[in-house]
XYZ file of C-alpha atoms in Angstrom:
747
model
C -18.192 -11.694 -76.435
C -21.301 -10.880 -78.464
C -22.874 -13.187 -81.046
C -24.804 -10.983 -83.435
C -26.049 -11.164 -86.985
C -23.604 -8.547 -88.212
C -20.731 -10.805 -87.229
C -21.848 -13.540 -89.602
C -20.457 -13.517 -93.092
C -19.232 -15.674 -95.918
C -15.710 -14.925 -96.997
C -14.404 -16.974 -99.882
C -15.588 -20.491 -99.160
C -15.798 -20.120 -95.393
C -18.640 -19.194 -93.071
C -17.260 -17.290 -90.073
C -19.085 -16.243 -86.943
C -18.158 -15.506 -83.358
C -20.319 -16.617 -80.468
C -20.570 -15.984 -76.777
C -17.277 -16.523 -74.912
C -15.506 -16.187 -78.281
C -16.783 -19.433 -79.815
C -15.452 -19.236 -83.359
C -17.058 -21.195 -86.195
C -15.195 -21.350 -89.479
C -17.250 -23.629 -91.671
C -16.317 -24.642 -95.164
C -19.220 -23.577 -97.350
C -19.617 -26.977 -98.995
C -19.714 -28.642 -95.568
C -22.251 -26.071 -94.411
C -24.515 -26.802 -97.363
C -24.144 -30.535 -96.849
C -25.046 -30.274 -93.155
C -28.022 -28.018 -93.855
C -29.197 -30.376 -96.596
C -29.110 -33.305 -94.157
C -31.164 -31.240 -91.708
C -33.703 -30.318 -94.384
C -34.020 -33.964 -95.434
C -34.894 -34.944 -91.860
C -37.411 -32.138 -91.408
C -41.131 -32.606 -92.034
C -41.753 -29.595 -94.258
C -45.485 -30.355 -94.331
C -45.593 -29.635 -90.590
C -44.559 -25.982 -90.954
C -47.242 -23.318 -90.627
C -46.607 -22.067 -94.189
C -46.270 -25.411 -95.987
C -47.831 -25.870 -99.395
C -49.367 -29.195 -98.351
C -51.511 -27.465 -95.686
C -52.671 -24.689 -98.013
C -55.141 -23.218 -97.408
C -54.577 -23.798 -93.692
C -57.373 -23.461 -91.141
C -57.466 -19.969 -89.668
C -59.701 -17.907 -87.456
C -62.414 -16.109 -89.359
C -62.025 -12.323 -89.036
C -63.637 -11.055 -85.867
C -63.896 -14.484 -84.213
C -62.040 -15.956 -81.233
C -61.199 -12.396 -80.182
C -60.894 -13.017 -76.429
C -58.893 -16.234 -76.837
C -56.479 -14.631 -79.305
C -56.099 -11.563 -77.101
C -55.237 -13.715 -74.082
C -52.668 -15.716 -76.010
C -51.176 -12.648 -77.686
C -50.747 -10.920 -74.346
C -48.952 -13.990 -72.980
C -46.645 -14.274 -75.997
C -45.723 -10.592 -75.908
C -45.265 -10.308 -72.141
C -41.709 -10.145 -70.808
C -42.953 -10.655 -67.248
C -44.685 -14.019 -67.574
C -43.575 -16.742 -65.187
C -45.135 -19.624 -67.116
C -43.298 -21.177 -70.062
C -45.982 -23.465 -71.531
C -49.512 -22.520 -72.597
C -51.832 -25.465 -73.187
C -54.897 -24.774 -75.349
C -57.248 -27.731 -75.273
C -60.690 -28.615 -76.546
C -62.667 -31.299 -78.337
C -62.381 -32.132 -82.032
C -63.373 -29.389 -84.418
C -63.560 -26.444 -81.997
C -60.844 -24.571 -83.903
C -57.595 -25.268 -82.060
C -55.591 -25.569 -85.274
C -57.073 -22.315 -86.559
C -55.926 -20.583 -83.367
C -52.433 -22.075 -83.715
C -52.285 -20.999 -87.364
C -53.477 -17.484 -86.540
C -50.790 -17.045 -83.888
C -48.101 -18.482 -86.175
C -48.938 -16.064 -88.963
C -49.340 -13.074 -86.643
C -45.942 -13.544 -85.002
C -44.018 -15.041 -87.935
C -41.760 -12.007 -88.293
C -40.924 -11.348 -84.648
C -41.989 -13.814 -81.957
C -42.405 -17.168 -83.726
C -39.267 -19.316 -83.677
C -40.846 -22.489 -85.087
C -44.102 -24.398 -85.433
C -45.025 -28.044 -85.866
C -48.525 -29.113 -86.926
C -49.103 -32.833 -86.298
C -51.612 -34.720 -88.450
C -52.580 -38.353 -88.305
C -53.617 -38.097 -91.958
C -50.082 -37.259 -93.142
C -47.400 -39.874 -92.513
C -44.633 -37.248 -92.691
C -45.952 -35.464 -89.577
C -47.773 -38.061 -87.515
C -44.850 -39.117 -85.328
C -42.152 -37.750 -83.033
C -39.165 -38.601 -85.260
C -39.056 -35.422 -87.392
C -39.996 -32.894 -84.692
C -36.517 -31.848 -83.523
C -35.161 -31.641 -87.069
C -38.169 -29.592 -88.188
C -37.797 -27.102 -85.349
C -34.033 -26.791 -85.888
C -34.588 -26.417 -89.635
C -36.889 -23.444 -89.036
C -34.224 -21.836 -86.839
C -31.732 -22.115 -89.721
C -33.784 -21.486 -92.838
C -33.655 -18.338 -94.908
C -35.761 -15.516 -93.491
C -35.604 -16.682 -89.891
C -34.266 -14.026 -87.463
C -32.476 -16.921 -85.741
C -30.584 -18.008 -88.864
C -27.408 -16.017 -88.172
C -27.580 -16.547 -84.410
C -28.324 -20.243 -83.956
C -27.770 -21.440 -87.521
C -23.951 -21.671 -87.448
C -23.996 -23.418 -84.068
C -26.571 -25.980 -85.186
C -24.807 -26.581 -88.500
C -21.482 -27.064 -86.702
C -23.159 -29.605 -84.396
C -24.468 -31.499 -87.424
C -21.090 -31.350 -89.128
C -19.236 -32.673 -86.083
C -21.854 -35.371 -85.408
C -23.427 -36.455 -88.731
C -25.187 -39.367 -87.017
C -26.954 -37.225 -84.421
C -30.378 -38.178 -85.774
C -29.657 -41.779 -84.832
C -29.427 -40.640 -81.211
C -32.455 -40.473 -78.917
C -34.933 -37.624 -79.257
C -33.719 -36.382 -75.880
C -30.135 -36.092 -77.118
C -31.265 -34.437 -80.358
C -33.365 -31.915 -78.451
C -30.524 -31.135 -76.053
C -27.870 -30.735 -78.759
C -29.915 -28.873 -81.370
C -32.544 -26.928 -79.411
C -31.173 -26.299 -75.893
C -27.373 -26.171 -76.018
C -27.113 -23.702 -78.939
C -28.918 -21.129 -76.779
C -26.203 -21.280 -74.128
C -23.723 -19.963 -76.686
C -25.756 -16.806 -77.326
C -25.495 -13.632 -75.234
C -28.654 -13.610 -73.024
C -29.360 -9.933 -73.701
C -29.791 -10.675 -77.405
C -32.925 -12.708 -76.757
C -34.858 -9.526 -75.998
C -35.139 -8.957 -79.750
C -35.225 -12.556 -80.959
C -38.195 -14.919 -81.445
C -38.662 -17.535 -78.738
C -42.169 -18.987 -79.191
C -42.603 -22.542 -80.487
C -46.135 -23.558 -81.520
C -47.099 -27.247 -81.425
C -50.532 -28.116 -82.785
C -52.384 -31.426 -82.684
C -50.128 -33.240 -80.229
C -52.892 -35.833 -79.821
C -52.526 -36.636 -83.548
C -49.056 -38.062 -82.970
C -50.064 -41.673 -83.601
C -47.759 -43.245 -80.999
C -49.292 -42.363 -77.619
C -46.099 -42.845 -75.552
C -44.382 -40.380 -77.893
C -46.888 -37.710 -76.874
C -45.900 -38.061 -73.231
C -42.242 -38.249 -74.209
C -42.473 -34.959 -76.079
C -44.106 -33.240 -73.109
C -41.245 -34.481 -70.943
C -38.826 -32.953 -73.459
C -40.363 -29.508 -73.273
C -40.673 -29.720 -69.491
C -36.927 -30.267 -69.276
C -36.333 -27.541 -71.858
C -38.231 -24.951 -69.841
C -36.573 -25.907 -66.557
C -33.074 -26.554 -67.919
C -30.109 -25.163 -65.952
C -28.769 -23.976 -69.303
C -30.214 -20.613 -70.351
C -32.927 -21.506 -72.875
C -35.489 -18.842 -73.823
C -38.117 -21.101 -75.351
C -41.814 -20.839 -74.554
C -44.314 -23.328 -75.971
C -47.919 -23.061 -77.113
C -49.379 -26.588 -77.172
C -52.769 -27.275 -78.782
C -54.440 -30.654 -78.343
C -57.541 -32.475 -77.301
C -57.786 -33.029 -73.540
C -56.912 -36.718 -73.799
C -56.561 -38.371 -70.404
C -52.868 -39.231 -70.737
C -52.031 -35.664 -71.834
C -54.069 -34.214 -68.994
C -52.341 -36.535 -66.519
C -48.910 -35.346 -67.659
C -49.865 -31.690 -67.359
C -51.423 -32.340 -63.943
C -48.066 -33.549 -62.619
C -46.299 -31.277 -60.187
C -43.374 -30.858 -62.609
C -45.610 -28.592 -64.689
C -47.178 -26.797 -61.756
C -45.399 -23.443 -61.938
C -44.549 -23.361 -65.635
C -47.950 -24.224 -67.158
C -50.945 -22.102 -68.062
C -54.142 -23.568 -69.516
C -57.036 -22.403 -71.634
C -60.062 -24.517 -72.538
C -61.756 -23.897 -75.876
C -65.316 -24.952 -75.072
C -68.850 -24.223 -76.255
C -69.766 -20.808 -74.867
C -71.845 -17.765 -75.679
C -68.811 -16.265 -77.407
C -68.243 -19.469 -79.402
C -71.875 -19.444 -80.541
C -71.548 -15.820 -81.662
C -68.321 -16.633 -83.489
C -69.951 -19.502 -85.387
C -72.898 -17.244 -86.243
C -70.594 -14.514 -87.544
C -68.753 -17.081 -89.661
C -71.972 -18.459 -91.164
C -73.482 -15.024 -91.869
C -70.334 -13.868 -93.658
C -69.950 -17.084 -95.651
C -73.591 -17.147 -96.753
C -73.155 -13.569 -98.003
C -70.200 -14.723 -100.108
C -72.221 -17.655 -101.457
C -75.085 -15.348 -102.482
C -72.686 -13.302 -104.603
C -70.838 -16.322 -105.967
C -73.634 -18.629 -107.137
C -75.979 -17.714 -109.961
C -78.582 -20.045 -108.449
C -78.716 -17.847 -105.323
C -79.214 -14.513 -107.050
C -82.939 -14.966 -106.904
C -82.751 -15.233 -103.130
C -83.111 -12.178 -100.946
C -80.261 -10.580 -99.000
C -81.483 -12.312 -95.856
C -81.130 -15.867 -97.247
C -81.056 -18.363 -95.666
C -82.772 -16.476 -92.839
C -82.154 -16.167 -89.117
C -84.070 -19.333 -88.262
C -81.865 -21.474 -90.511
C -78.677 -19.868 -89.228
C -79.827 -20.250 -85.619
C -80.497 -23.936 -86.213
C -77.038 -24.439 -87.711
C -75.387 -22.512 -84.860
C -77.214 -24.617 -82.298
C -76.259 -27.844 -84.012
C -72.632 -26.762 -84.352
C -72.484 -26.383 -80.555
C -69.254 -24.429 -80.768
C -67.628 -26.841 -83.247
C -66.264 -24.757 -86.087
C -65.630 -27.899 -88.116
C -69.407 -28.365 -88.370
C -69.911 -24.853 -89.735
C -66.924 -25.092 -92.086
C -68.094 -28.439 -93.479
C -71.647 -27.130 -93.972
C -70.374 -24.229 -96.073
C -68.067 -26.480 -98.105
C -70.946 -28.886 -98.727
C -73.331 -26.150 -99.844
C -70.709 -24.426 -102.009
C -71.210 -26.593 -105.098
C -72.365 -26.220 -108.666
C -73.464 -29.850 -108.918
C -76.777 -29.098 -107.205
C -78.637 -25.952 -106.171
C -77.097 -24.728 -102.883
C -80.625 -24.270 -101.498
C -81.330 -27.985 -101.936
C -78.167 -28.954 -100.110
C -78.925 -26.614 -97.236
C -82.477 -27.968 -96.997
C -81.108 -31.530 -96.882
C -78.935 -30.597 -93.895
C -81.755 -28.792 -92.100
C -84.152 -31.713 -92.578
C -81.840 -34.076 -90.699
C -82.872 -34.104 -87.047
C -80.915 -35.441 -84.106
C -82.847 -36.997 -81.277
C -81.912 -35.822 -77.805
C -81.244 -39.416 -76.813
C -78.194 -39.758 -79.050
C -75.143 -41.012 -77.172
C -72.578 -39.665 -79.637
C -70.851 -36.453 -78.543
C -70.618 -35.592 -82.240
C -74.176 -36.532 -83.225
C -74.892 -33.473 -85.395
C -71.475 -33.674 -87.005
C -72.040 -37.391 -87.615
C -75.342 -36.691 -89.324
C -73.671 -34.066 -91.474
C -70.999 -36.542 -92.528
C -73.665 -39.169 -93.255
C -75.568 -36.653 -95.360
C -72.427 -35.876 -97.371
C -71.635 -39.553 -97.949
C -75.235 -40.324 -98.924
C -74.771 -38.154 -102.017
C -72.155 -40.573 -103.379
C -74.002 -42.733 -105.937
C -71.451 -45.571 -105.907
C -70.452 -46.207 -102.303
C -68.797 -49.492 -103.289
C -66.325 -47.398 -105.322
C -65.872 -44.702 -102.686
C -65.289 -46.976 -99.690
C -62.016 -48.590 -100.916
C -60.571 -45.146 -101.642
C -61.499 -43.847 -98.186
C -60.092 -46.980 -96.557
C -56.804 -46.400 -98.355
C -56.751 -42.724 -97.352
C -57.192 -43.518 -93.644
C -54.551 -46.273 -93.753
C -51.076 -45.010 -92.863
C -48.255 -46.414 -94.939
C -45.920 -48.783 -93.123
C -43.020 -46.344 -93.205
C -41.011 -48.305 -95.768
C -42.228 -46.174 -98.650
C -41.622 -42.934 -96.776
C -38.131 -43.971 -95.706
C -37.306 -44.930 -99.280
C -38.628 -41.726 -100.843
C -39.902 -38.866 -98.687
C -41.286 -37.186 -101.783
C -43.379 -40.236 -102.724
C -47.064 -39.448 -103.251
C -48.690 -42.815 -102.601
C -52.066 -41.225 -101.854
C -52.220 -39.258 -105.087
C -54.894 -39.889 -107.692
C -52.394 -41.624 -109.973
C -51.158 -43.958 -107.208
C -54.641 -44.709 -105.835
C -55.572 -45.698 -109.376
C -52.715 -48.205 -109.429
C -53.047 -49.472 -105.851
C -56.770 -50.182 -106.163
C -56.665 -51.115 -109.867
C -59.298 -48.510 -110.688
C -59.577 -46.108 -113.597
C -58.630 -42.540 -112.788
C -61.935 -41.317 -114.189
C -63.789 -43.658 -111.821
C -61.950 -42.232 -108.822
C -62.555 -38.627 -109.896
C -66.247 -39.323 -110.385
C -66.523 -41.229 -107.105
C -64.913 -38.450 -105.068
C -66.657 -35.569 -106.833
C -69.185 -35.202 -104.006
C -66.581 -35.262 -101.232
C -64.716 -31.974 -101.655
C -66.198 -30.798 -98.348
C -64.379 -33.542 -96.417
C -61.338 -34.228 -98.627
C -58.517 -31.988 -99.807
C -58.255 -32.956 -103.472
C -55.458 -31.200 -105.395
C -55.716 -30.164 -109.022
C -52.913 -32.414 -110.245
C -52.928 -36.200 -110.416
C -49.582 -36.594 -108.645
C -50.176 -34.773 -105.342
C -51.590 -36.558 -102.309
C -55.267 -36.433 -101.429
C -55.843 -35.731 -97.736
C -58.790 -35.996 -95.384
C -59.672 -32.451 -94.356
C -60.187 -33.058 -90.641
C -59.385 -35.787 -88.146
C -63.041 -35.903 -87.064
C -64.008 -37.353 -90.462
C -61.365 -40.061 -90.124
C -62.721 -40.941 -86.689
C -66.272 -40.992 -88.016
C -65.736 -43.386 -90.933
C -63.481 -45.656 -88.853
C -66.055 -46.050 -86.052
C -68.841 -48.385 -87.170
C -71.040 -47.288 -84.267
C -71.023 -43.759 -85.693
C -70.800 -44.320 -89.447
C -72.953 -47.452 -89.808
C -73.316 -48.343 -93.483
C -70.636 -45.769 -94.311
C -68.034 -47.555 -92.252
C -64.610 -47.346 -93.945
C -62.008 -48.734 -91.529
C -58.271 -48.790 -92.018
C -56.962 -51.624 -94.140
C -55.499 -54.446 -92.112
C -51.769 -55.050 -92.457
C -52.623 -58.075 -94.602
C -54.878 -56.108 -96.921
C -52.379 -53.289 -97.316
C -49.459 -55.646 -97.979
C -51.574 -57.479 -100.562
C -52.479 -54.179 -102.208
C -48.874 -52.911 -102.344
C -47.450 -56.277 -103.465
C -49.920 -56.471 -106.329
C -48.914 -53.005 -107.495
C -45.198 -53.781 -107.266
C -45.559 -57.012 -109.242
C -47.660 -55.273 -111.888
C -44.995 -52.587 -112.145
C -42.346 -55.243 -112.767
C -44.555 -57.057 -115.261
C -45.077 -53.833 -117.214
C -41.326 -53.648 -117.855
C -41.336 -57.284 -119.015
C -43.090 -56.295 -122.238
C -40.034 -54.258 -123.294
C -37.424 -56.874 -122.359
C -35.313 -57.629 -125.498
C -34.921 -61.410 -124.958
C -38.711 -61.694 -125.110
C -38.672 -60.335 -128.683
C -37.586 -62.111 -131.903
C -33.925 -61.822 -132.908
C -34.941 -59.854 -135.996
C -36.037 -56.902 -133.828
C -33.431 -57.325 -131.083
C -31.569 -54.107 -131.927
C -34.763 -52.053 -131.910
C -36.080 -53.592 -128.702
C -32.668 -53.180 -127.054
C -32.634 -49.466 -127.848
C -36.114 -49.062 -126.366
C -35.087 -51.029 -123.267
C -31.975 -48.894 -122.732
C -33.999 -45.695 -123.080
C -36.464 -46.880 -120.438
C -33.720 -47.808 -117.973
C -31.985 -44.468 -118.408
C -35.098 -42.638 -117.164
C -35.185 -42.975 -113.380
C -38.410 -44.585 -112.203
C -38.655 -44.526 -108.416
C -41.663 -46.859 -108.350
C -39.883 -49.423 -110.526
C -36.791 -49.177 -108.325
C -38.911 -49.582 -105.186
C -40.634 -52.578 -106.780
C -37.294 -54.267 -107.472
C -36.067 -53.800 -103.915
C -39.142 -54.588 -101.851
C -41.701 -56.693 -103.730
C -40.642 -59.934 -102.050
C -40.695 -58.397 -98.559
C -44.303 -57.278 -98.943
C -45.191 -60.543 -100.666
C -44.295 -62.813 -97.763
C -46.354 -60.657 -95.366
C -49.573 -61.792 -97.058
C -51.302 -64.799 -95.485
C -54.060 -65.193 -98.055
C -53.394 -63.701 -101.514
C -56.250 -61.911 -103.235
C -57.274 -62.879 -106.786
C -55.468 -59.764 -108.003
C -52.231 -60.775 -106.303
C -52.488 -64.343 -107.597
C -52.927 -62.993 -111.124
C -49.880 -60.743 -110.684
C -47.810 -63.707 -109.474
C -48.742 -65.720 -112.563
C -47.323 -63.031 -114.867
C -44.123 -62.477 -112.860
C -40.892 -62.847 -114.822
C -37.761 -63.058 -112.636
C -35.393 -62.641 -115.598
C -36.509 -59.154 -116.617
C -37.157 -58.120 -112.989
C -33.629 -58.999 -111.858
C -32.136 -57.407 -114.976
C -33.786 -54.125 -113.933
C -32.639 -54.603 -110.344
C -29.045 -55.173 -111.467
C -29.135 -51.950 -113.451
C -30.566 -49.883 -110.593
C -28.813 -51.416 -107.595
C -26.251 -53.969 -108.757
C -25.976 -57.437 -107.212
C -29.254 -57.934 -105.292
C -29.711 -60.662 -102.689
C -31.348 -63.208 -104.977
C -31.385 -65.880 -102.282
C -34.488 -64.233 -100.774
C -36.418 -65.953 -103.554
C -36.138 -69.122 -101.476
C -38.372 -67.520 -98.832
C -40.823 -66.353 -101.480
C -40.950 -69.828 -103.036
C -41.621 -71.413 -99.638
C -44.368 -68.843 -99.053
C -45.957 -69.441 -102.465
C -45.866 -73.241 -102.191
C -48.276 -73.075 -99.253
C -51.044 -71.942 -101.629
C -50.945 -75.051 -103.827
C -51.990 -75.009 -107.463
C -52.915 -71.307 -107.495
C -49.233 -70.340 -107.416
C -47.628 -73.340 -109.134
C -46.586 -71.362 -112.257
C -44.895 -68.733 -110.089
C -43.120 -71.399 -108.030
C -41.964 -73.251 -111.141
C -40.369 -70.246 -112.854
C -38.762 -68.987 -109.636
C -37.276 -72.398 -108.848
C -35.904 -72.650 -112.361
C -34.391 -69.176 -112.092
C -32.883 -69.849 -108.675
C -31.308 -73.074 -109.941
C -29.407 -71.137 -112.592
C -29.700 -68.720 -115.479
C -27.699 -67.296 -118.369
C -26.302 -63.775 -118.229
C -25.499 -61.963 -121.457
C -23.046 -59.057 -121.489
C -22.886 -56.432 -124.270
C -19.879 -56.632 -126.623
C -18.088 -53.647 -125.065
C -18.022 -55.137 -121.543
C -14.418 -55.654 -120.338
C -13.535 -59.324 -119.997
C -12.071 -58.693 -116.530
C -15.434 -57.410 -115.336
C -17.361 -60.324 -116.820
C -15.014 -62.760 -115.119
C -15.400 -61.258 -111.645
C -19.103 -60.498 -111.957
C -19.728 -64.142 -112.806
C -18.521 -65.180 -109.348
C -20.327 -62.237 -107.749
C -23.643 -63.157 -109.324
C -23.305 -66.747 -108.129
C -22.790 -65.440 -104.607
C -26.051 -63.499 -104.931
C -27.905 -66.810 -105.146
C -27.101 -67.817 -101.579
C -26.802 -66.101 -98.219
C -23.021 -65.962 -97.975
C -20.799 -64.916 -95.086
C -18.717 -61.824 -95.633
C -15.404 -63.346 -94.578
C -15.935 -66.245 -97.000
C -16.334 -63.756 -99.827
C -12.825 -62.531 -99.148
C -11.557 -66.094 -99.170
C -13.122 -66.617 -102.567
C -11.697 -63.350 -103.848
C -8.154 -64.227 -102.795
C -8.446 -67.759 -104.161
C -9.637 -66.597 -107.573
C -7.133 -63.740 -107.789
C -4.166 -65.994 -107.006
C -5.363 -68.981 -108.997
C -5.901 -67.007 -112.201
C -3.220 -64.353 -111.494
C -5.627 -61.573 -112.433
C -6.023 -57.961 -111.418
C -8.227 -56.930 -108.512
C -11.897 -57.058 -109.309
C -14.421 -54.263 -109.046
C -17.200 -55.444 -106.782
C -19.319 -52.347 -107.285
C -20.645 -50.847 -110.482
C -23.081 -47.968 -110.875
C -25.229 -49.604 -113.538
C -24.760 -53.252 -114.455
C -26.362 -53.576 -117.871
C -26.948 -57.238 -118.697
C -29.602 -59.562 -120.046
C -30.759 -62.486 -117.897
C -31.953 -65.420 -119.922
C -33.609 -68.785 -119.626
C -32.658 -71.714 -121.885
C -35.291 -70.686 -124.417
C -34.089 -67.073 -124.641
C -30.470 -67.561 -125.684
C -31.045 -67.973 -129.462
C -32.350 -64.385 -129.791
C -29.001 -62.813 -128.871
C -26.503 -61.529 -131.454
C -23.345 -63.593 -131.666
C -21.048 -60.901 -130.266
C -22.710 -60.903 -126.829
C -20.800 -62.815 -124.136
C -23.014 -65.402 -122.436
C -22.213 -67.012 -119.072
C -24.208 -69.587 -117.133
C -24.727 -68.689 -113.469
C -25.427 -71.729 -111.288
C -26.503 -71.670 -107.670
C -24.663 -74.959 -107.104
C -21.349 -73.302 -108.026
C -21.782 -70.649 -105.396
C -22.929 -73.126 -102.751
C -19.917 -75.386 -103.293
C -17.512 -72.458 -103.163
C -19.176 -71.277 -99.952
C -18.871 -74.654 -98.248
C -15.255 -75.137 -99.328
C -14.400 -71.597 -98.221
C -16.145 -72.189 -94.910
C -14.107 -75.342 -94.340
C -10.746 -73.770 -95.211
C -10.940 -70.071 -94.337
C -9.887 -70.599 -90.709
C -7.230 -73.223 -91.511
C -3.658 -71.947 -91.344
C -2.758 -73.128 -94.849
C -6.281 -73.587 -96.190
C -5.943 -71.264 -99.161
C -2.575 -72.689 -100.243
C -3.849 -76.267 -99.969
C -6.834 -75.460 -102.172
C -4.704 -73.708 -104.792
C -2.328 -76.684 -104.959
C -5.228 -79.128 -105.320
C -6.644 -77.178 -108.272
C -3.328 -76.502 -110.014
C -1.942 -80.020 -109.586
C -5.264 -81.875 -109.782
C -4.503 -83.208 -106.281
C -6.768 -83.923 -103.307
C -4.769 -82.948 -100.220
C -7.728 -81.075 -98.717
C -9.754 -84.300 -98.966
C -6.972 -86.443 -97.505
C -6.763 -84.100 -94.532
C -10.554 -84.441 -94.221
C -11.053 -80.716 -94.630
C -13.204 -80.881 -97.762
C -15.535 -83.546 -99.151
C -14.391 -85.360 -102.270
C -17.440 -84.439 -104.370
C -17.201 -80.757 -103.539
C -13.497 -80.556 -104.386
C -14.204 -82.318 -107.696
C -17.012 -79.825 -108.467
C -14.826 -76.839 -107.615
C -11.878 -78.059 -109.690
C -14.158 -78.686 -112.666
C -15.626 -75.190 -112.293
C -12.211 -73.519 -112.153
C -10.971 -75.434 -115.192
C -14.088 -74.576 -117.139
C -13.714 -70.870 -116.257
C -10.053 -70.976 -117.289
C -10.894 -72.387 -120.697
C -13.720 -69.907 -121.219
C -12.055 -66.734 -119.992
C -8.357 -67.496 -120.516
C -7.971 -69.696 -123.589
C -4.408 -68.353 -123.825
C -3.476 -70.192 -120.609
C -1.768 -73.497 -121.436
C -1.563 -74.309 -117.745
C -2.301 -72.637 -114.457
C -0.074 -69.596 -113.851
C 2.370 -69.795 -110.973
C 2.327 -67.457 -107.988
C 5.091 -65.406 -109.601
C 3.213 -64.856 -112.833
C 0.769 -62.027 -113.374
C -1.482 -61.475 -116.292
C -3.454 -58.358 -117.027
C -6.662 -59.096 -118.844
C -7.539 -57.355 -122.073
C -10.066 -54.535 -121.825
C -12.008 -56.116 -124.668
C -14.453 -58.979 -124.306
C -13.577 -60.263 -127.759
C -11.207 -62.848 -126.299
C -13.982 -64.374 -124.224
C -14.890 -67.727 -125.747
C -18.145 -68.362 -123.895
C -19.244 -70.973 -121.430
């Protein structure tokens, strides 16, 4: 009946384990890896206590927070405790995250089952969505004592229900966190980790989600199913969180501890400052002339008093002083000279003055403010859903989003290393070091002239749209049809090489530029300039290669949006209207004629918002009319050139060129819509085309002009693609198209 680690093993390609009550799991290894990969993709790795993104994480300075850590350690280690949740609360900057980190590291090898560190400054861990997956991932990952106990059960749950992460958080929590425990022998939990640390619950940006999560853990700790979990929750004492914990449902399972200014907190801050100043004296050449007592008890006492138990104040002071740009003594003197009047209404008045002092050292605030505004603005989720590894707050991306030079950004932020986490590389995200700085610069009453609020939705959409359009325009310069015919071969080779190298930003630009575009009510000069250089031909050619057959009809919405801005967007409107009316598509010489034929119809359908069932009507009509093999609607990479009238002369003669007209697709859609539900609609249409009749018109099913257009289109396609056809093939005839495009005569 036991479920122990020794019973877990991989034999051949199977993963076998036996659980309580003889639950047997025989998982194919490839399925196991696939399920675990899906779990890892849903997890917020940045939220783990040992994540690289949080390095170096906040931690308790040696010898500080001794009583608090002792109390919490005793609770974690006790087998006799009756409470299941320990709430540690306190104001911003008192060191709650450091306490959570200290406990996570201390008990990582024996008592810690999982940890989740929320942060409003990191869009991967500022919401409830990834919490369950992240906790379950830590149960299953390599090195976890729970891997061989809960791992197979969780993986089997994921394998049997691949869509579980579309279910509610309550269902996810029940299936992945609670129910697996019921399949484990209770006695085994004596030697297994059971503590789950949650830090910064108040930094979950959706307030109702905070209450929802507390309801989840309340049910988990009172569940009729045997679940061993205990929770350490760290947060600010926000009213809605306090109200939830004050409810009677938490009465017997909750223990609390307030982290407040106290004599012990003052001593801890003093110890931290004394130790750090000693390190600075040894580190900085400029301080070697100072005595061993520098900066003196009076200075340290003043800093301790102003910190008022807030470790973030002391930490930021040390970071600010620890610089080679200026003598550390001068920076310390600047901090000590700033005085706070006792009449200040801000609960963070000394911290505010410290932040103001830091920002005052920035010589070009007009350059710094846009960067800070971008850093405090969460992305809209679209980017993160598209690519979880995207670093849209990295130096390289900030440079592009704000149209600044990288050197300007580096210089502008050089004085802000005490409040920002700036990585060495250009492609890793820059983060704000502490939530209190975000709150400061976003609150004009506190920051004054250093106010740097979040971008509005309009501003952010404008910023992203401009970048996406510039990204598309950059590829335009390499587009072969925009080069003379004499260099077509060379430019084509360069174009192919660029497409072969995956560019996630270019792909994202193709898919989403128009969605962001129409969200902007008043385009900035930068966006208007980007619209003027937009080229739909090269942009859609890239999109076809990356995604195949995009919904080109959305351009109608973009055109309507752009027309509202009058002359400033008239060039953009003109080229988009021309493109949407129709364009040439050129296929390389080695493209099978069968593919060109079918893709021609498919591309015309892309120009309007068609109904799915009408697509099938069109498919059957074309297949029977031309007696051709089934078409391939999907292709991994559709490599074509899209051309305007002026581009066609640059192409070599062996490229197959087809004209794609929106009107063709619209007529086919309307005719299909009129006939698809008629009993003999398809047969009537085929007879009308083959016999040049008009029975569908006589029966008042189709308009005369539309039938004429459709018949002309079908005859033109027959002559272009099937010059060998003397007449229309009968239903009994079947022709297989050549795999070469050489027989294609053009249209």
